[in-house]
Coordinates of C-alpha atoms in Angstrom, one line a residue:
M1 CA 0.0 0.0 0.0
G2 CA 2.8 2.4 0.8
D3 CA 4.2 1.9 -2.7
D4 CA 1.0 3.2 -4.4
P5 CA 1.7 6.8 -5.5
S6 CA -2.0 7.5 -5.6
E7 CA -2.4 7.1 -1.8
P8 CA -1.8 10.3 0.3
A9 CA 1.5 10.4 2.2
E10 CA 1.4 9.5 5.9
K11 CA 1.2 12.7 8.2
V12 CA 4.4 13.2 10.2
L13 CA 4.0 14.6 13.7
K14 CA 6.6 17.3 14.5
R15 CA 7.5 18.7 17.9
K16 CA 6.5 22.2 18.4
R17 CA 9.5 24.3 19.2
I18 CA 9.2 27.1 21.7
T19 CA 11.4 30.1 20.6
Q20 CA 11.0 32.0 23.9
A21 CA 10.2 31.0 27.4
C22 CA 9.1 33.2 30.2
N23 CA 11.5 34.4 32.8
S24 CA 10.1 32.2 35.5
C25 CA 10.4 28.9 33.5
R26 CA 13.8 30.0 32.2
A27 CA 15.1 30.6 35.8
K28 CA 13.8 27.2 37.0
K29 CA 14.8 25.4 33.7
S30 CA 11.3 24.2 33.4
K31 CA 9.3 23.5 30.2
C32 CA 7.3 26.5 29.1
D33 CA 4.4 26.4 26.6
G34 CA 5.2 29.9 25.3
K35 CA 1.7 31.2 25.8
A36 CA 1.8 34.9 26.5
P37 CA 1.1 37.0 28.5
V38 CA 0.8 34.2 31.1
C39 CA 2.1 30.7 30.4
G40 CA 0.3 27.6 31.6
R41 CA 2.9 26.8 34.3
C42 CA 2.8 30.2 35.9
A43 CA -1.0 30.3 35.7
G44 CA -1.2 26.9 37.5
Y45 CA 1.2 28.0 40.3
S46 CA 0.0 31.6 40.5
Y47 CA 3.5 32.8 39.7
H48 CA 4.2 36.3 38.3
C49 CA 4.8 35.7 34.6
T50 CA 7.2 38.1 32.9
W51 CA 8.8 38.0 29.4
G52 CA 11.9 39.3 27.7
D53 CA 13.3 42.4 29.3
Q54 CA 10.5 42.9 31.8
A55 CA 11.6 43.4 35.4
Q56 CA 12.5 40.0 36.6
Q57 CA 11.1 39.3 40.0
N58 CA 11.3 36.3 42.2
P59 CA 9.7 33.5 40.1
A60 CA 8.7 31.5 43.2
T61 CA 6.7 34.4 44.6
P62 CA 2.9 34.4 43.9
A63 CA 1.7 37.3 41.8
A64 CA -0.3 38.8 44.6
L65 CA 2.8 39.2 46.8
Q66 CA 4.3 41.6 44.2
H67 CA 1.6 44.1 45.0
L68 CA 2.0 44.3 48.7
S69 CA 2.1 47.8 50.1
P70 CA 5.7 48.7 51.0
S71 CA 4.4 51.1 53.6
A72 CA 2.4 48.6 55.5
S73 CA 3.3 47.8 59.1
G74 CA 5.0 44.5 60.0
M75 CA 1.7 43.0 61.3
E76 CA -0.3 44.2 58.3
R77 CA 2.2 42.9 55.9
F78 CA 2.2 39.5 57.7
R79 CA -1.6 39.3 57.4
E80 CA -1.4 40.1 53.7
V81 CA 1.2 37.5 53.1
R82 CA -0.7 35.0 55.2
A83 CA -3.9 35.6 53.2
V84 CA -2.1 35.2 49.8
Y85 CA -0.5 31.9 50.8
D86 CA -3.7 30.6 52.3
Q87 CA -5.3 31.2 48.9
L88 CA -2.4 29.4 47.2
V89 CA -2.7 26.4 49.5
Q90 CA -6.4 26.2 48.8
S91 CA -5.9 26.4 45.1
V92 CA -3.4 23.5 45.3
C93 CA -5.8 21.5 47.5
L94 CA -8.4 21.7 44.7
Q95 CA -6.1 19.8 42.4
I96 CA -5.8 16.9 44.9
P97 CA -8.0 13.8 44.1
K98 CA -11.3 13.9 45.9
E99 CA -10.6 10.8 47.9
S100 CA -7.6 12.5 49.6
R101 CA -8.8 16.1 49.5
A102 CA -11.0 15.8 52.6
R103 CA -8.2 14.5 54.8
V104 CA -5.8 17.2 53.6
L105 CA -8.3 20.0 54.2
N106 CA -9.0 18.6 57.7
C107 CA -5.3 18.6 58.6
L108 CA -5.0 22.1 57.1
A109 CA -7.9 23.4 59.3
I110 CA -6.3 22.0 62.4
V111 CA -3.0 23.7 61.6
Q112 CA -4.7 27.0 60.9
A113 CA -6.8 26.8 64.1
R114 CA -3.8 26.6 66.3
S115 CA -3.1 29.9 68.2
P116 CA 0.0 31.1 69.9
R117 CA 0.0 30.1 73.6
Y118 CA -0.4 32.7 76.3
L119 CA 2.3 33.2 78.9
G120 CA 1.9 35.7 81.6
E121 CA 4.6 38.0 83.0
I122 CA 5.5 35.7 85.9
S123 CA 6.4 32.9 83.5
D124 CA 10.1 32.0 83.1
V125 CA 9.8 31.7 79.3
H126 CA 8.1 35.2 79.2
F127 CA 11.0 36.6 81.1
C128 CA 13.5 35.1 78.7
H129 CA 11.6 36.9 75.9
V130 CA 12.1 40.1 77.8
V131 CA 15.8 39.5 78.1
T132 CA 15.9 38.9 74.3
Q133 CA 14.2 42.2 73.6
I134 CA 16.7 44.1 75.8
A135 CA 19.6 42.4 74.1
K136 CA 18.3 43.5 70.7
L137 CA 18.4 47.1 71.9
G138 CA 22.2 46.8 72.1
D139 CA 23.0 46.2 68.4
G140 CA 19.6 45.9 66.7
G141 CA 20.3 42.3 65.6
D142 CA 19.8 38.8 66.8
A143 CA 22.7 36.7 65.9
V144 CA 21.9 34.0 68.5
G145 CA 19.6 31.2 67.6
D146 CA 16.2 31.3 69.3
I147 CA 15.1 28.6 71.7
D148 CA 12.1 30.1 73.4
N149 CA 10.4 27.1 75.0
Y150 CA 11.4 23.8 76.6
D151 CA 8.0 22.2 76.0
P152 CA 8.2 19.7 73.1
D153 CA 5.8 20.3 70.3
H154 CA 5.3 16.8 69.1
L155 CA 2.4 14.7 70.3
P156 CA 2.7 10.9 70.5
D157 CA 0.2 8.7 68.8
R158 CA -2.5 7.3 71.0
C159 CA -2.5 3.5 71.4
P160 CA -5.7 1.5 70.7
P161 CA -7.6 0.4 73.8
P162 CA -5.8 -2.7 75.1
T163 CA -7.4 -6.0 76.2
M164 CA -4.5 -7.3 78.2
L165 CA -1.4 -6.1 80.0
H166 CA 1.5 -5.0 77.8
D167 CA 5.1 -3.8 78.4
L168 CA 5.1 -4.7 82.1
P169 CA 8.7 -4.8 83.5
E170 CA 10.2 -7.7 85.4
P171 CA 9.0 -8.2 89.0
A172 CA 12.2 -6.9 90.5
E173 CA 12.3 -3.9 88.2
M174 CA 8.6 -3.2 88.8
D175 CA 9.2 -3.2 92.6
G176 CA 12.0 -0.7 92.1
E177 CA 9.8 1.6 90.0
L178 CA 7.0 1.5 92.5
Q179 CA 9.4 2.2 95.4
T180 CA 10.8 5.2 93.5
Y181 CA 7.4 6.7 92.9
F182 CA 6.3 6.3 96.6
S183 CA 9.6 7.8 97.8
T184 CA 9.5 10.9 95.5
I185 CA 6.1 12.0 94.3
H186 CA 4.0 10.3 97.0
F187 CA 5.6 11.8 100.0
A188 CA 4.8 15.3 98.7
Y189 CA 1.5 14.5 96.9
P190 CA -0.1 11.5 98.6
F191 CA -3.2 11.2 96.5
V192 CA -2.9 7.4 96.2
S193 CA -3.6 5.1 99.1
K194 CA -0.5 2.9 99.3
A195 CA -2.3 0.2 101.2
S196 CA -5.2 0.0 98.9
F197 CA -2.9 0.2 95.8
S198 CA -0.9 -2.8 97.1
S199 CA -4.0 -4.8 97.9
R200 CA -5.2 -4.5 94.3
L201 CA -1.8 -5.0 92.8
E202 CA -1.1 -8.4 94.4
P203 CA -3.9 -10.4 92.7
L204 CA -3.2 -8.7 89.4
R205 CA 0.5 -9.7 89.5
A206 CA -0.4 -13.2 90.5
E207 CA -3.1 -13.8 87.9
G208 CA -2.1 -11.4 85.1
D209 CA -5.7 -10.9 84.1
P210 CA -7.0 -7.3 83.9
S211 CA -10.6 -8.2 83.1
G212 CA -11.8 -7.7 86.7
V213 CA -9.9 -4.4 87.2
A214 CA -11.3 -1.0 86.3
P215 CA -9.5 0.6 83.3
S216 CA -9.0 3.8 85.3
W217 CA -7.0 1.9 88.0
L218 CA -4.9 0.3 85.3
S219 CA -4.2 3.7 83.8
L220 CA -3.1 4.9 87.3
F221 CA -0.9 1.8 87.7
Y222 CA 0.9 2.4 84.4
S223 CA 1.4 6.1 85.1
I224 CA 3.0 5.3 88.4
L225 CA 5.3 2.8 86.7
A226 CA 6.1 5.3 84.0
I227 CA 7.1 7.9 86.6
G228 CA 9.3 5.4 88.5
A229 CA 10.9 4.2 85.2
Y230 CA 11.7 7.8 84.2
Y231 CA 13.2 8.7 87.5
N232 CA 15.3 5.5 87.5
S233 CA 16.6 6.2 84.0
F234 CA 18.7 9.0 85.5
R235 CA 20.6 6.4 87.5
Q236 CA 21.9 4.7 84.4
D237 CA 25.2 5.7 82.9
Q238 CA 24.0 5.3 79.3
R239 CA 20.7 6.2 77.9
P240 CA 19.0 3.0 76.6
A241 CA 18.1 2.6 73.0
E242 CA 14.5 2.1 73.9
I243 CA 12.8 4.3 76.5
P244 CA 10.6 2.1 78.7
H245 CA 8.8 5.0 80.5
Q246 CA 7.4 6.3 77.2
R247 CA 5.9 2.9 76.4
L248 CA 4.4 2.6 79.9
F249 CA 2.9 6.0 79.7
Q250 CA 1.4 5.1 76.3
Q251 CA -0.3 2.2 78.0
S252 CA -1.6 4.5 80.7
L253 CA -3.2 6.7 78.0
A254 CA -4.6 3.6 76.2
W255 CA -6.3 2.4 79.4
Y256 CA -7.7 5.8 80.3
E257 CA -11.1 6.3 78.7
Y258 CA -11.7 10.0 78.3
E259 CA -15.3 9.4 77.3
S260 CA -16.0 7.3 80.3
Q261 CA -18.8 8.3 82.7
E262 CA -17.2 6.6 85.7
R263 CA -16.4 9.9 87.5
S264 CA -14.6 8.2 90.3
V265 CA -11.8 9.1 92.7
T266 CA -9.5 6.6 90.9
Q267 CA -10.3 8.1 87.5
I268 CA -9.2 11.5 88.8
A269 CA -6.1 10.0 90.5
A270 CA -5.1 8.5 87.1
L271 CA -5.3 11.9 85.5
L272 CA -3.3 13.4 88.3
A273 CA -0.6 10.8 88.0
Q274 CA -0.4 11.5 84.2
C275 CA 0.0 15.2 85.1
F276 CA 3.1 14.4 87.2
Y277 CA 4.6 12.3 84.4
L278 CA 4.0 15.2 81.9
L279 CA 5.5 17.7 84.4
A280 CA 8.6 15.5 84.9
T281 CA 9.1 15.1 81.2
S282 CA 8.6 18.9 80.6
Q283 CA 5.3 18.5 78.7
I284 CA 3.8 21.5 80.5
E285 CA 1.0 22.3 78.0
R286 CA -0.4 18.8 78.0
C287 CA -0.2 18.8 81.8
W288 CA -2.1 22.1 81.9
V289 CA -4.9 20.5 79.9
S290 CA -5.0 17.2 81.8
L291 CA -5.1 19.0 85.1
G292 CA -8.0 21.1 84.0
L293 CA -9.9 18.0 83.1
A294 CA -9.1 16.4 86.5
I295 CA -10.3 19.6 88.3
R296 CA -13.6 19.6 86.4
L297 CA -14.1 15.9 87.1
G298 CA -13.4 16.5 90.8
Q299 CA -15.9 19.4 91.0
S300 CA -18.5 17.2 89.2
I301 CA -18.3 14.7 92.1
G302 CA -18.0 17.4 94.8
L303 CA -14.4 17.1 95.8
H304 CA -14.3 20.8 96.4
T305 CA -16.9 20.6 99.2
S306 CA -16.8 18.9 102.6
M307 CA -18.3 15.4 102.4
E308 CA -19.1 15.5 106.1
R309 CA -22.4 17.1 105.0
H310 CA -23.4 14.0 103.1
S311 CA -24.4 10.7 104.4
R312 CA -22.0 7.8 104.9
S313 CA -23.6 5.8 102.2
G314 CA -23.3 8.7 99.7
A315 CA -19.6 9.0 100.4
A316 CA -19.0 5.3 99.9
A317 CA -20.9 5.4 96.6
V318 CA -18.5 7.7 94.9
A319 CA -15.4 6.2 96.6
D320 CA -13.8 3.1 95.1
D321 CA -11.2 2.3 97.6
G322 CA -13.3 -0.3 99.3
T323 CA -13.0 1.2 102.8
H324 CA -15.6 3.7 104.2
A325 CA -13.3 5.2 106.8
D326 CA -10.7 6.2 104.3
S327 CA -12.9 7.7 101.7
F328 CA -13.1 11.2 103.3
E329 CA -9.3 11.3 103.7
M330 CA -8.5 10.3 100.1
R331 CA -11.0 12.7 98.7
S332 CA -9.4 15.5 100.7
R333 CA -5.9 14.5 99.7
L334 CA -6.8 14.3 96.1
W335 CA -8.5 17.7 96.1
Y336 CA -5.5 19.4 97.8
C337 CA -3.1 17.8 95.5
M338 CA -4.9 19.3 92.5
Y339 CA -5.1 22.6 94.3
V340 CA -1.4 22.8 94.9
L341 CA -0.6 21.6 91.4
D342 CA -3.0 24.1 90.0
R343 CA -1.1 26.9 91.7
L344 CA 2.3 25.5 90.6
L345 CA 1.3 25.5 86.9
A346 CA -0.3 28.9 87.2
L347 CA 3.0 30.2 88.6
Q348 CA 5.0 28.5 85.9
L349 CA 2.9 29.6 83.0
G350 CA 1.6 33.0 84.3
R351 CA -2.0 32.0 83.8
P352 CA -5.0 32.3 86.0
A353 CA -5.5 29.5 88.5
A354 CA -8.5 27.2 87.9
I355 CA -9.4 26.8 91.6
S356 CA -10.4 29.8 93.7
D357 CA -9.9 29.8 97.4
H358 CA -13.5 31.1 97.9
D359 CA -15.1 28.3 95.9
C360 CA -13.9 25.3 98.0
H361 CA -14.6 24.1 101.5
V362 CA -12.5 21.0 102.2
P363 CA -11.0 19.9 105.5
I364 CA -7.2 19.7 105.6
P365 CA -6.0 16.1 105.2
T366 CA -4.8 14.2 108.2
R367 CA -2.8 11.1 108.6
L368 CA -4.5 7.7 109.1
A369 CA -2.3 5.0 110.4
D370 CA -4.1 2.3 108.5
L371 CA -4.2 4.3 105.3
E372 CA -0.4 4.6 104.7
A373 CA 1.8 1.6 105.3
D374 CA 5.1 3.4 104.7
D375 CA 8.4 1.7 105.4
D376 CA 9.9 4.9 106.7
D377 CA 8.6 5.6 110.2
D378 CA 10.1 9.1 110.2
D379 CA 7.4 10.3 107.8
D380 CA 4.8 11.0 110.5
E381 CA 4.1 14.7 109.9
V382 CA 1.6 14.6 107.1
T383 CA -0.9 16.9 108.9
P384 CA 1.4 20.0 109.5
R385 CA 3.0 19.5 106.1
R386 CA -0.4 19.6 104.4
R387 CA -1.4 22.7 106.3
R388 CA 1.8 24.5 105.4
R389 CA 1.4 23.7 101.8
R390 CA -2.1 25.1 101.8
C391 CA -0.8 28.4 103.2
F392 CA 2.1 28.4 100.7
S393 CA -0.3 27.9 97.8
S394 CA -2.5 30.7 99.1
I395 CA 0.6 33.0 99.0
I396 CA 1.1 31.9 95.4
G397 CA -2.4 32.9 94.6
R398 CA -1.9 36.3 96.2
V399 CA 1.3 36.9 94.3
L400 CA -0.5 36.1 91.0
R401 CA -3.3 38.5 91.8
E402 CA -1.4 41.4 93.3
T403 CA 2.2 41.4 92.0
Y404 CA 1.6 40.5 88.3
H405 CA -2.0 41.1 87.7
P406 CA -3.6 43.5 87.3
R407 CA -1.4 46.5 86.5
R408 CA -0.9 48.9 89.4
G409 CA 1.0 52.0 90.1
I410 CA 4.5 51.9 91.6
T411 CA 3.3 52.8 95.1
D412 CA 0.7 50.0 95.2
S413 CA 3.1 47.5 93.6
L414 CA 5.8 48.2 96.3
E415 CA 3.3 47.8 99.1
S416 CA 2.0 44.6 97.6
T417 CA 5.5 43.3 97.3
R418 CA 6.3 44.1 100.9
S419 CA 3.1 42.4 102.0
C420 CA 3.6 39.2 100.0
D421 CA 7.3 39.0 101.1
R422 CA 6.3 39.3 104.8
L423 CA 3.8 36.5 104.4
L424 CA 6.4 34.3 102.8
L425 CA 9.0 35.0 105.5
A426 CA 6.4 34.4 108.2
W427 CA 5.5 31.1 106.5
K428 CA 9.2 30.1 106.7
D429 CA 9.6 31.1 110.3
K430 CA 6.7 29.0 111.4
L431 CA 8.1 25.8 109.9
P432 CA 9.1 23.2 112.6
R433 CA 12.7 22.8 113.3
F434 CA 13.2 19.5 111.4
L435 CA 11.9 21.2 108.2
R436 CA 13.8 24.5 108.5
F437 CA 15.9 24.4 105.4
D438 CA 17.9 27.5 106.6
A439 CA 19.0 25.7 109.8
G440 CA 21.7 23.1 110.4
H441 CA 20.7 19.4 110.7
A442 CA 23.9 17.6 111.7
F443 CA 23.8 13.8 112.1
E444 CA 20.2 13.5 110.9
K445 CA 19.6 10.2 109.1
S446 CA 16.0 10.7 107.7
V447 CA 16.1 10.8 103.9
T448 CA 12.4 11.9 103.9
F449 CA 13.0 15.0 105.9
K450 CA 16.0 15.9 103.8
R451 CA 13.9 15.7 100.6
Q452 CA 11.1 17.7 102.2
R453 CA 13.6 20.4 103.2
N454 CA 15.0 20.5 99.7
M455 CA 11.5 20.8 98.2
L456 CA 10.5 23.6 100.6
A457 CA 13.8 25.5 100.0
I458 CA 13.3 25.4 96.2
K459 CA 9.7 26.6 96.5
F460 CA 10.7 29.4 98.9
H461 CA 13.6 30.8 97.0
H462 CA 11.8 30.5 93.6
L463 CA 8.7 32.3 94.8
R464 CA 10.7 35.0 96.5
T465 CA 12.7 35.5 93.3
L466 CA 9.4 36.0 91.4
I467 CA 8.0 38.4 94.0
H468 CA 11.0 40.8 93.6
R469 CA 11.7 40.2 89.9
P470 CA 9.6 43.2 88.6
Y471 CA 12.3 45.4 90.2
L472 CA 15.3 43.7 88.7
C473 CA 17.3 46.2 86.6
Y474 CA 14.5 48.7 86.9
P475 CA 13.4 50.5 84.8
H476 CA 14.8 48.5 81.8
L477 CA 12.2 45.7 82.4
S478 CA 9.3 48.0 83.1
S479 CA 9.6 50.5 80.3
Q480 CA 12.2 50.2 77.6
K481 CA 10.9 53.2 75.6
A482 CA 10.6 55.7 78.4
Q483 CA 13.1 54.8 81.0
L484 CA 13.9 58.3 82.1
A485 CA 10.3 59.2 82.5
V486 CA 9.7 56.2 84.7
V487 CA 12.6 57.0 87.0
A488 CA 11.5 60.7 87.2
A489 CA 8.0 59.6 88.4
V490 CA 9.5 57.6 91.3
A491 CA 10.2 59.2 94.6
P492 CA 13.8 58.9 96.0
D493 CA 12.7 56.6 98.9
Q494 CA 10.8 54.4 96.5
L495 CA 13.8 54.2 94.1
A496 CA 15.9 53.0 97.1
R497 CA 13.4 50.3 97.8
I498 CA 13.3 49.3 94.2
R499 CA 17.1 48.8 94.2
A500 CA 16.9 46.7 97.4
Y501 CA 14.1 44.6 95.9
G502 CA 16.1 44.0 92.7
A503 CA 19.1 42.9 94.8
T504 CA 16.9 40.6 96.7
C505 CA 15.7 39.0 93.5
A506 CA 19.3 38.3 92.4
L507 CA 20.2 37.0 95.9
E508 CA 17.3 34.5 95.9
A509 CA 18.2 33.3 92.4
Q510 CA 21.7 32.7 93.6
A511 CA 20.3 30.7 96.5
I512 CA 18.5 28.3 94.1
I513 CA 21.8 27.6 92.3
H514 CA 23.7 27.3 95.6
L515 CA 21.4 24.5 96.7
L516 CA 22.9 22.4 93.9
H517 CA 26.6 23.1 94.6
H518 CA 27.3 19.8 96.3
V519 CA 25.2 17.6 94.0
A520 CA 27.3 14.8 92.6
R521 CA 25.0 13.1 90.1
P522 CA 22.0 14.1 87.9
A523 CA 20.0 11.4 89.7
D524 CA 20.4 13.2 93.0
I525 CA 18.6 16.2 91.6
V526 CA 15.8 14.1 90.2
I527 CA 15.3 12.1 93.4
D528 CA 16.1 14.5 96.2
Y529 CA 14.6 17.7 94.8
P530 CA 11.1 18.5 93.3
W531 CA 12.0 17.5 89.8
W532 CA 8.6 18.4 88.5
Q533 CA 9.5 22.1 88.8
M534 CA 13.3 22.1 88.7
I535 CA 13.8 23.0 85.0
S536 CA 11.5 26.0 85.4
C537 CA 13.3 27.1 88.6
L538 CA 16.7 26.8 86.9
V539 CA 15.6 28.7 83.9
C540 CA 14.1 31.4 86.1
A541 CA 17.2 31.7 88.3
G542 CA 19.7 31.6 85.4
S543 CA 18.0 34.3 83.4
V544 CA 17.7 36.5 86.4
L545 CA 21.4 36.1 87.1
V546 CA 22.3 36.7 83.5
L547 CA 20.4 40.0 83.4
A548 CA 21.7 41.1 86.8
G549 CA 25.3 40.4 85.8
A550 CA 24.8 42.2 82.4
F551 CA 23.8 45.4 84.1
F552 CA 26.6 45.3 86.7
H553 CA 28.8 47.8 84.9
G554 CA 29.8 51.3 85.9
G555 CA 32.2 53.1 88.2
D556 CA 32.5 53.3 91.9
D557 CA 29.9 56.1 91.9
D558 CA 27.3 53.7 90.5
E559 CA 24.9 53.3 93.5
H560 CA 22.9 50.5 91.8
L561 CA 26.1 48.6 91.3
N562 CA 27.2 49.1 94.9
T563 CA 23.8 48.2 96.3
T564 CA 23.6 44.9 94.4
T565 CA 27.2 43.8 94.9
T566 CA 26.7 44.3 98.6
Y567 CA 24.3 41.4 98.6
C568 CA 25.3 39.3 95.6
G569 CA 29.1 39.8 95.2
T570 CA 30.8 40.7 92.0
A571 CA 29.7 40.3 88.4
A572 CA 32.2 37.4 88.2
A573 CA 30.4 35.6 91.0
L574 CA 27.1 35.9 89.2
G575 CA 28.8 34.6 86.0
E576 CA 30.0 31.6 87.9
D577 CA 26.5 30.9 89.2
V578 CA 25.2 31.2 85.6
E579 CA 27.8 28.7 84.5
T580 CA 26.7 26.3 87.2
C581 CA 23.1 26.5 86.0
V582 CA 24.1 25.8 82.4
Q583 CA 26.3 22.9 83.5
V584 CA 23.5 21.4 85.6
L585 CA 21.0 21.6 82.7
H586 CA 23.6 20.1 80.4
E587 CA 24.1 17.1 82.6
L588 CA 20.4 16.6 83.0
S589 CA 19.9 16.8 79.2
R590 CA 21.2 13.3 78.7
H591 CA 18.0 11.9 79.9
S592 CA 15.6 14.9 79.7
H593 CA 14.5 16.5 76.4
G594 CA 13.1 19.4 78.3
A595 CA 16.5 20.0 80.1
K596 CA 18.2 19.8 76.7
L597 CA 16.0 22.6 75.3
A598 CA 16.4 24.6 78.5
S599 CA 20.2 24.2 78.3
R600 CA 20.2 25.7 74.8
M601 CA 17.9 28.5 76.1
M602 CA 20.3 29.3 78.9
K603 CA 23.3 29.4 76.5
N604 CA 21.4 31.8 74.2
I605 CA 20.4 34.0 77.2
R606 CA 24.0 34.0 78.4
A607 CA 25.2 35.1 75.0
R608 CA 22.6 37.9 74.9
G609 CA 23.7 39.0 78.4
A610 CA 27.2 39.5 77.0
R611 CA 25.8 41.6 74.2
I612 CA 23.9 43.7 76.8
S613 CA 27.1 44.3 78.7
A614 CA 29.0 45.2 75.5
A615 CA 26.2 47.7 74.5
R616 CA 26.8 49.5 77.8
L617 CA 23.1 50.3 78.3
P618 CA 22.6 53.1 80.9
S619 CA 22.0 52.1 84.5
I620 CA 19.7 53.8 86.9
P621 CA 20.7 57.3 88.0
P622 CA 22.0 57.5 91.5
S623 CA 19.6 58.3 94.3
P624 CA 20.3 60.5 97.3
C625 CA 18.7 57.9 99.6
R626 CA 20.1 54.5 100.4
T627 CA 18.5 51.7 102.3
Q628 CA 19.3 48.2 103.5
Q629 CA 17.6 45.1 102.2
Q630 CA 14.0 45.0 103.1

């Protein structure tokens, strides 16, 4: 057929050659269809399509971004850019197949719905941000990498609801983890009946069948094991390839049923145990949410009211410990543990407390001999310790209300600081001799009392640091734009008190670091100190000392320098304390991700402090009046 000249010749397909490509495709070395004024590729990706000698702009920038107003403020420009890229993402999502589009749009909605977290002025991270802003005043730049949070962002996947026990350690290892929990968390927050817990554990270990045990109790059991395993990991020389405490905590989450209508004391205790694990592993945001749920569940069953008003049968109906006589005590302990932890998180994050002192009427917990079967006979002071903790938490609430919120004039602020400081000092003076952390205790053998004193010392020095921190390096922290106007509005006697209060803040921050001078191993800090708040306290103390040392420059006539060094020593001494803080966090970072991030934060803050010193920012003008420490 092909040889017949009468048949038409076969049509030959020729490739269409593009003589000119747009600037965007040429820059990316991509195939261009040559269609002007906008080629197909630029139209699909919303690129600004230019040809020939036209002004070549960034080919990867959407066309709408080329028309942003150059005179717009930073926030307005950010909103315009955000709106353009949202439109671009939506246009790309429309090209995704329908079977996958719904899932992508759902994930995008979750990402867009996330808002920046709120941190109040009393928060340690907020204070680090303030130091960052002051450092930027020195040279206008920020050459140091930012690590502004030690709370990890990733969320682990939830395990499916289990039907049997998984990942349980060996019996000897399990006993060690339980012993660690009851010797660390339990002596400070005894919201679990040790006798009742042991009576339920024995048949479970013997039979290995969880079918007859409430899921909330199994969740509590796994959380306690996770806490013990995490604390014991600091005693190991090398970090294991697999982390047992994370697997145990995942099992606790799997056993806990958030949609359950159980509303029992055990269910709330399981949530509270999860909170302490999250605190220990520096997952502060998750702890905040879990504690809020526990408080609401507690209020729903009336933990915030005195159960003495109700009948004996009513109390037994909501209690699941199996003993009528102990139900009142455990309810009271559980509520006060949530109350104290609520104040602790509010102090750490600078947020309002969820529990108001006026909304609860619960008797102070007491010790029942048949409730706690502790091996250490020295721990027989539960009643006074609980009463003191309630008083201390009340002081925390007052500091949150009066010192940091709402805003007040300098006169009211100074009076509030003096009042809160007197309450705190009176609280310390009323401690019994065996708990006075500022007194000597030669030849004492009780480990429990030692840990209690360490816990009280950390709480005292940390809170006193926060009470006086608004006056540290005043007025640089209070008003960076109108410092002279702030100083001019302060009376000479008030300025002297401000200097003394600022020196007290640095002195108390030093006291926190000095408590760790004789610690030999990271495990000693985790076991012998309140680990659930140590990272926050170290970041707070370290940042205070960095800023205090950065402003310690000037001559002999610098009254601020003389006043502060009278109490805190030289700037070199402050630098040594900062170095100790960084070293402690570095050693702890081998087993703690939160400590690793906090260590990087402190190194950045230390570098910024050096930039503040190099910038020679002005100090406070001298005052004709001098006072001693209040």
